[in-house]
Coordinates of C-alpha atoms in Angstrom, one line a residue:
M259 CA 20.4 -23.1 8.7
R260 CA 18.8 -23.6 5.4
P261 CA 17.7 -20.3 3.8
R262 CA 13.9 -19.7 3.5
V263 CA 13.0 -18.9 -0.1
V264 CA 10.6 -16.0 -0.7
C265 CA 9.4 -16.8 -4.2
G266 CA 8.0 -14.4 -6.8
I267 CA 10.3 -11.4 -7.3
A268 CA 11.8 -13.1 -10.4
A269 CA 8.3 -13.0 -11.9
A270 CA 6.9 -10.2 -13.9
V271 CA 5.0 -7.5 -12.1
A272 CA 2.2 -7.5 -14.6
L273 CA 0.9 -10.9 -13.6
F274 CA 3.2 -11.9 -10.8
A275 CA 4.6 -15.4 -10.6
T276 CA 2.2 -18.2 -11.3
A277 CA 4.6 -20.6 -9.7
C278 CA 4.4 -18.6 -6.4
G279 CA 0.6 -18.4 -6.4
S280 CA 0.3 -14.8 -7.4
G281 CA -3.0 -14.8 -9.2
T282 CA -2.8 -14.4 -12.9
G283 CA -6.3 -14.3 -14.0
G284 CA -8.5 -13.7 -11.0
G285 CA -8.7 -17.4 -10.2
P286 CA -7.7 -19.2 -7.1
S287 CA -4.1 -18.7 -6.1
A288 CA -1.7 -21.5 -5.1
P289 CA -0.4 -21.4 -1.5
V290 CA 2.3 -18.8 -1.0
T291 CA 5.8 -19.6 0.4
V292 CA 5.6 -17.1 3.3
Q293 CA 3.5 -18.5 6.0
A294 CA 1.8 -16.6 8.9
G295 CA 3.7 -16.5 12.2
Q296 CA 7.1 -17.3 10.7
G297 CA 8.6 -13.9 11.3
G298 CA 12.3 -13.8 12.2
G299 CA 13.2 -16.9 10.2
F300 CA 16.5 -16.0 8.7
P301 CA 18.4 -16.4 6.4
V302 CA 15.9 -15.6 3.6
N303 CA 16.5 -15.9 -0.2
V304 CA 14.9 -13.2 -2.4
A305 CA 15.2 -13.1 -6.2
D306 CA 15.3 -10.1 -8.4
C307 CA 13.4 -9.5 -11.7
A308 CA 15.9 -11.7 -13.6
G309 CA 15.8 -14.5 -11.0
K310 CA 19.1 -13.8 -9.3
E311 CA 18.9 -14.6 -5.6
T312 CA 20.1 -12.5 -2.7
T313 CA 20.4 -14.0 0.8
I314 CA 19.3 -11.8 3.7
A315 CA 21.1 -13.2 6.7
K316 CA 19.4 -11.1 9.3
A317 CA 16.7 -8.5 9.8
P318 CA 18.0 -5.2 8.3
A319 CA 18.6 -2.3 10.6
R320 CA 19.1 0.6 8.2
I321 CA 16.7 0.7 5.3
V322 CA 16.4 3.1 2.4
T323 CA 13.3 3.1 0.2
S324 CA 13.0 4.3 -3.4
N325 CA 9.7 6.2 -2.9
A326 CA 6.7 6.7 -0.8
A327 CA 5.0 3.5 -1.8
S328 CA 7.7 1.2 -0.3
L329 CA 8.0 3.6 2.6
E330 CA 4.3 3.3 3.3
L331 CA 4.5 -0.5 3.3
L332 CA 7.4 -0.5 5.8
L333 CA 5.4 1.9 8.0
Q334 CA 2.4 -0.3 7.8
L335 CA 4.6 -3.3 8.8
G336 CA 6.0 -1.5 11.8
A337 CA 9.5 -1.3 10.4
G338 CA 9.4 2.5 9.8
D339 CA 11.8 3.2 12.6
R340 CA 14.5 1.4 10.6
V341 CA 14.1 3.6 7.5
I342 CA 16.9 6.1 7.3
G343 CA 16.0 7.7 4.0
T344 CA 13.8 7.7 0.9
G345 CA 13.5 9.0 -2.6
F346 CA 10.4 10.6 -4.0
P347 CA 9.4 11.6 -0.4
P348 CA 5.7 11.6 0.4
G349 CA 4.1 15.0 -0.1
K350 CA 1.6 16.4 2.4
G351 CA -1.5 14.2 2.4
T352 CA 0.1 11.3 0.5
L353 CA 0.3 8.9 3.5
P354 CA -2.6 7.8 5.6
A355 CA -3.1 10.2 8.6
A356 CA -2.0 7.5 11.0
L357 CA 1.4 7.2 9.3
A358 CA 2.0 10.8 8.1
E359 CA 3.9 12.0 11.1
R360 CA 6.3 9.1 11.1
G361 CA 6.7 9.3 7.4
A362 CA 7.5 13.0 7.5
K363 CA 10.5 12.3 9.8
V364 CA 12.2 10.0 7.2
P365 CA 15.0 12.0 5.6
A366 CA 14.6 12.7 1.8
L367 CA 17.7 11.5 0.0
G368 CA 16.4 12.9 -3.3
D369 CA 13.3 14.9 -4.4
K370 CA 12.8 12.2 -7.1
G371 CA 15.2 9.3 -7.6
I372 CA 18.0 9.1 -5.1
P373 CA 21.4 10.1 -6.7
K374 CA 23.7 7.1 -7.1
E375 CA 26.4 8.4 -4.8
K376 CA 24.1 9.4 -2.1
L377 CA 22.4 6.0 -2.1
L378 CA 25.7 4.1 -2.0
G379 CA 26.9 6.4 0.8
S380 CA 23.7 6.3 2.9
G381 CA 24.9 3.6 5.3
A382 CA 21.9 1.5 4.5
D383 CA 22.1 -2.3 4.7
L384 CA 18.9 -2.8 2.6
Y385 CA 17.4 -0.8 -0.3
V386 CA 13.8 -1.5 -1.1
D387 CA 13.3 -0.8 -4.8
T388 CA 9.8 0.0 -6.2
F389 CA 11.0 0.8 -9.6
G390 CA 13.8 -1.5 -10.8
A391 CA 14.9 -0.5 -14.3
M392 CA 11.7 1.5 -15.1
P393 CA 12.7 4.5 -17.3
M394 CA 12.9 7.9 -15.6
M395 CA 12.4 6.5 -12.1
G396 CA 15.9 6.4 -10.8
G397 CA 16.6 2.8 -11.8
G398 CA 18.3 1.1 -14.7
A399 CA 21.4 2.7 -16.2
T400 CA 21.4 5.6 -13.8
G401 CA 21.2 3.6 -10.6
P402 CA 24.0 1.5 -8.9
S403 CA 25.0 -1.8 -10.4
E404 CA 24.5 -4.9 -8.2
E405 CA 28.3 -5.0 -7.8
E406 CA 28.3 -1.4 -6.5
F407 CA 25.4 -2.3 -4.1
A408 CA 27.5 -5.2 -2.8
A409 CA 30.6 -3.2 -2.4
A410 CA 28.7 -0.6 -0.3
G411 CA 27.2 -3.4 1.9
I412 CA 23.7 -2.7 0.7
Q413 CA 21.4 -5.6 -0.2
H414 CA 18.9 -4.8 -3.0
V415 CA 15.3 -6.1 -3.0
Y416 CA 12.4 -5.3 -5.2
L417 CA 8.6 -5.0 -4.9
L418 CA 7.3 -7.6 -7.3
S419 CA 4.1 -5.8 -8.1
T420 CA 5.8 -2.7 -9.5
A421 CA 9.5 -3.1 -10.2
C422 CA 9.5 -5.8 -12.9
A423 CA 6.7 -4.5 -15.2
G424 CA 9.0 -3.3 -17.9
T425 CA 11.4 -6.2 -17.9
P426 CA 11.6 -8.9 -20.6
K427 CA 10.2 -11.4 -18.1
A428 CA 7.0 -9.4 -17.7
A429 CA 3.9 -11.5 -18.2
K430 CA 1.6 -10.2 -20.9
A431 CA -1.9 -10.9 -19.7
P432 CA -3.9 -8.2 -17.7
R433 CA -3.5 -8.1 -14.0
T434 CA -6.9 -8.9 -12.5
D435 CA -6.3 -9.5 -8.8
L436 CA -4.3 -8.2 -5.8
A437 CA -2.5 -11.5 -5.0
G438 CA 0.9 -10.2 -6.1
I439 CA 0.5 -7.1 -3.9
E440 CA -0.4 -9.3 -1.0
E441 CA 2.6 -11.4 -1.7
D442 CA 4.7 -8.2 -1.7
V443 CA 3.4 -7.4 1.8
R444 CA 4.3 -10.9 3.0
R445 CA 7.7 -10.9 1.3
L446 CA 8.7 -7.5 2.8
G447 CA 7.4 -8.7 6.1
T448 CA 9.7 -11.8 5.9
V449 CA 12.7 -9.7 4.8
T450 CA 12.2 -7.3 7.7
G451 CA 11.3 -9.9 10.3
T452 CA 7.7 -8.6 10.6
A453 CA 5.9 -11.5 9.0
A454 CA 3.2 -11.7 11.6
R455 CA 2.2 -8.1 11.1
A456 CA 2.4 -8.7 7.3
E457 CA -0.1 -11.5 7.7
E458 CA -2.4 -9.3 9.7
L459 CA -2.4 -6.7 6.9
V460 CA -3.1 -9.3 4.2
V461 CA -5.9 -10.8 6.3
G462 CA -7.4 -7.3 6.5
M463 CA -7.1 -6.8 2.7
E464 CA -8.7 -10.2 2.0
K465 CA -11.6 -9.4 4.3
Q466 CA -12.5 -6.4 2.3
L467 CA -11.9 -8.1 -1.0
G468 CA -13.8 -11.1 0.0
E469 CA -16.8 -9.1 1.0
V470 CA -16.8 -7.4 -2.4
R471 CA -16.4 -10.6 -4.3
T472 CA -19.3 -12.2 -2.4
A473 CA -21.5 -9.2 -3.0
L474 CA -20.8 -9.1 -6.8
A475 CA -20.7 -12.9 -7.4
A476 CA -24.0 -12.9 -9.3
V477 CA -23.2 -9.9 -11.5
P478 CA -22.3 -11.3 -15.0
E479 CA -19.5 -9.8 -17.0
E480 CA -21.8 -8.0 -19.4
R481 CA -23.5 -6.1 -16.5
R482 CA -20.2 -4.8 -15.2
P483 CA -19.8 -1.2 -16.2
S484 CA -16.9 0.1 -18.3
Y485 CA -14.5 2.3 -16.5
F486 CA -11.9 4.9 -17.4
V487 CA -9.2 6.3 -15.0
F488 CA -8.6 9.9 -15.9
D489 CA -5.2 10.8 -14.5
F490 CA -5.8 14.6 -14.3
D491 CA -2.4 15.3 -13.0
A492 CA -0.7 13.7 -16.0
G493 CA -2.1 16.4 -18.2
T494 CA -5.2 17.0 -20.3
K495 CA -3.7 17.4 -23.8
Q496 CA -3.1 13.7 -24.2
P497 CA -4.7 11.3 -21.7
V498 CA -2.7 8.5 -20.2
A499 CA -4.2 5.0 -20.7
V500 CA -4.0 2.9 -17.5
C501 CA -3.5 -0.5 -19.1
G502 CA -3.9 -4.1 -18.2
R503 CA -0.6 -4.6 -16.5
Q504 CA -1.1 -1.7 -14.1
V505 CA -2.3 -2.4 -10.5
A506 CA -5.3 -0.2 -11.2
N507 CA -6.6 -2.8 -13.6
A508 CA -6.7 -5.3 -10.8
V509 CA -8.4 -2.8 -8.5
I510 CA -11.0 -2.0 -11.2
T511 CA -11.6 -5.7 -12.0
Q512 CA -12.0 -6.7 -8.3
A513 CA -14.5 -3.8 -7.9
G514 CA -16.8 -5.3 -10.5
A515 CA -16.0 -2.9 -13.4
R516 CA -14.2 -3.3 -16.8
N517 CA -11.2 -1.1 -17.5
V518 CA -11.7 0.4 -21.0
F519 CA -7.9 0.1 -21.6
A520 CA -7.4 -3.4 -20.2
D521 CA -6.4 -4.6 -23.6
C522 CA -3.3 -2.4 -24.0
D523 CA -0.1 -4.4 -23.3
A524 CA 1.6 -2.2 -20.8
D525 CA 1.1 -0.6 -17.4
F526 CA 0.7 3.0 -18.7
K527 CA 0.6 4.1 -22.3
P528 CA 0.0 7.5 -23.9
G529 CA -3.5 7.5 -25.3
S530 CA -5.8 9.8 -27.2
W531 CA -9.1 11.4 -26.5
E532 CA -10.4 9.7 -29.7
D533 CA -9.7 6.4 -28.0
V534 CA -11.5 7.4 -24.9
V535 CA -14.5 8.7 -26.9
A536 CA -14.6 5.4 -28.9
R537 CA -14.8 3.4 -25.8
N538 CA -17.4 5.7 -24.2
P539 CA -17.0 4.6 -20.5
D540 CA -19.9 4.1 -18.2
W541 CA -17.9 5.6 -15.3
I542 CA -14.9 7.9 -15.1
Q543 CA -12.6 8.0 -12.1
L544 CA -11.3 11.5 -11.4
A545 CA -7.9 10.4 -10.2
V546 CA -6.0 13.2 -8.7
R547 CA -3.1 13.3 -6.3
N548 CA -3.8 14.4 -2.7
R549 CA -3.1 18.1 -2.4
G550 CA -2.4 18.0 1.3
S551 CA -5.7 19.4 2.5
E552 CA -9.4 18.4 2.0
E553 CA -10.2 21.8 0.4
A554 CA -7.3 21.7 -2.1
T555 CA -7.9 18.1 -3.0
R556 CA -11.6 18.7 -3.5
K557 CA -10.8 21.7 -5.7
A558 CA -8.6 19.5 -7.9
Y559 CA -11.5 17.0 -8.3
D560 CA -13.8 19.9 -9.3
E561 CA -11.2 21.1 -11.8
A562 CA -10.9 17.6 -13.3
E563 CA -14.7 17.3 -13.6
A564 CA -15.1 20.7 -15.1
F565 CA -12.5 19.9 -17.7
L566 CA -14.4 16.8 -18.9
K567 CA -17.7 18.7 -18.9
G568 CA -16.2 21.6 -20.9
F569 CA -13.9 19.8 -23.3
P570 CA -15.6 19.3 -26.7
A571 CA -14.2 15.8 -27.1
T572 CA -15.5 14.5 -23.8
Q573 CA -18.6 16.5 -23.0
G574 CA -20.8 14.1 -24.9
L575 CA -19.5 10.9 -23.2
K576 CA -22.1 8.8 -21.4
A577 CA -20.4 9.2 -18.0
V578 CA -20.0 12.9 -18.4
Q579 CA -23.6 13.4 -19.5
E580 CA -24.9 11.3 -16.6
G581 CA -22.5 12.7 -14.0
R582 CA -21.0 9.2 -13.3
F583 CA -17.7 10.2 -11.7
V584 CA -15.7 8.4 -9.1
R585 CA -13.6 10.7 -6.9
L586 CA -10.8 8.6 -5.7
G587 CA -7.1 9.4 -5.3
S588 CA -4.4 8.3 -7.7
E589 CA -2.2 7.0 -4.9
V590 CA -4.6 4.3 -3.7
T591 CA -5.5 3.2 -7.2
T592 CA -2.3 3.1 -9.2
I593 CA 0.4 2.5 -6.5
A594 CA 0.6 -1.0 -5.0
G595 CA -0.1 -1.2 -1.3
V596 CA -2.5 -2.2 1.4
R597 CA -4.9 0.6 0.6
N598 CA -5.7 -0.9 -2.8
A599 CA -8.2 -3.1 -1.1
D600 CA -10.0 0.0 0.3
A601 CA -10.0 1.4 -3.3
V602 CA -11.7 -1.8 -4.5
R603 CA -14.4 -1.3 -1.9
R604 CA -14.9 2.4 -2.7
I605 CA -15.2 1.8 -6.4
A606 CA -17.5 -1.1 -6.0
A607 CA -19.8 0.9 -3.6
T608 CA -20.0 3.6 -6.2
V609 CA -20.7 1.6 -9.4
H610 CA -22.7 -1.1 -7.6
P611 CA -24.4 0.9 -4.7
D612 CA -27.2 -1.6 -4.4
L613 CA -24.8 -4.4 -3.7
V614 CA -21.8 -3.0 -1.9
K615 CA -21.9 -0.6 1.0
S616 CA -19.4 2.3 1.1
P617 CA -16.7 1.9 3.8
D618 CA -17.9 5.3 5.1
A619 CA -21.5 4.1 5.5
A620 CA -21.2 3.5 9.2
K621 CA -19.7 7.0 9.8
S622 CA -21.4 10.3 9.9
P623 CA -23.0 11.6 6.7
D624 CA -20.1 14.1 6.3
A625 CA -17.5 11.4 6.3
A626 CA -18.6 10.2 2.8
K627 CA -17.7 13.6 1.5
S628 CA -14.0 13.1 2.1
P629 CA -12.0 14.0 -1.0
D630 CA -10.5 10.5 -1.0
A631 CA -13.9 8.8 -0.9
A632 CA -15.5 7.5 -4.0
E633 CA -18.6 9.5 -4.8
N634 CA -20.9 10.1 -7.7
G635 CA -20.8 13.4 -9.6
R636 CA -23.3 15.9 -8.6

């Protein structure tokens, strides 16, 4: 049987692979290689960040994931029962409620990155790598070599939309759409024999994104508000700039806003409050990590907002003065996954409330007060 080729992992995460139809500038994407309804078609060829191909002969039975992001995708695809371990295990509240119980049952092989010996001795036949050689994330020089993976019988695949951002192959232009993330979903579905489910997930993402695109089609670029992601958990002494190659830039762009740090050539970069003040954003996202309960998470949002209102450098910002805050979790904004489409809808409904309805609009009034919902400052 001729191997099916899943294209794109060789491409840079920042922009994904133009040859594989992963949108590079928000324009139309070319047809992707993975087609709906073709699940179970093995063998499959998958390339790494440097273009080297791995042949997956059959659906993996014992999967290890590098962190909660790849674990969540496998759970969404219905392959969670095959995951035998993970690094960076999901904290309470990290995963969607429908997946939390199953996710909690996956053994943690490391509190952060998985130690090399433990990964090689895990008994896995597939390792799904969200990080690649990204510094400090368990990859690169501290992780197993490809020869060591092969000797242990573990095949090594990457998530295109995250693992390759820091490689020499990385594209330089800002990421402006979610096509590469959708391709990751399809690719992982093909590798695990769950392609039909992957297509369902992508269709659901595209439905949300399409509704937002249609609603905002007539809004010119100059009317799209500027937007700053304040990563409160990264510390307040020096803000972190969420740059153009980060998935959040695509989320912000698709939501009809303009990332104030879209021009920095990286995914994340240390910034300065002087830079934030100079760019004077129209909106500020209070991006905090889920604390495991609604009360604790809301408290974290309150603390982030109080800091900006009390800090001399930021209290005069337009967004702070006008209370233009978006309360939306870090996980759904900066980590590639199915829920990025929901983040697009929530941001768009906040910054363009006259054009886009909140996903909570059809629920009870109290639903919109969820700590993971985008909402204006008081």
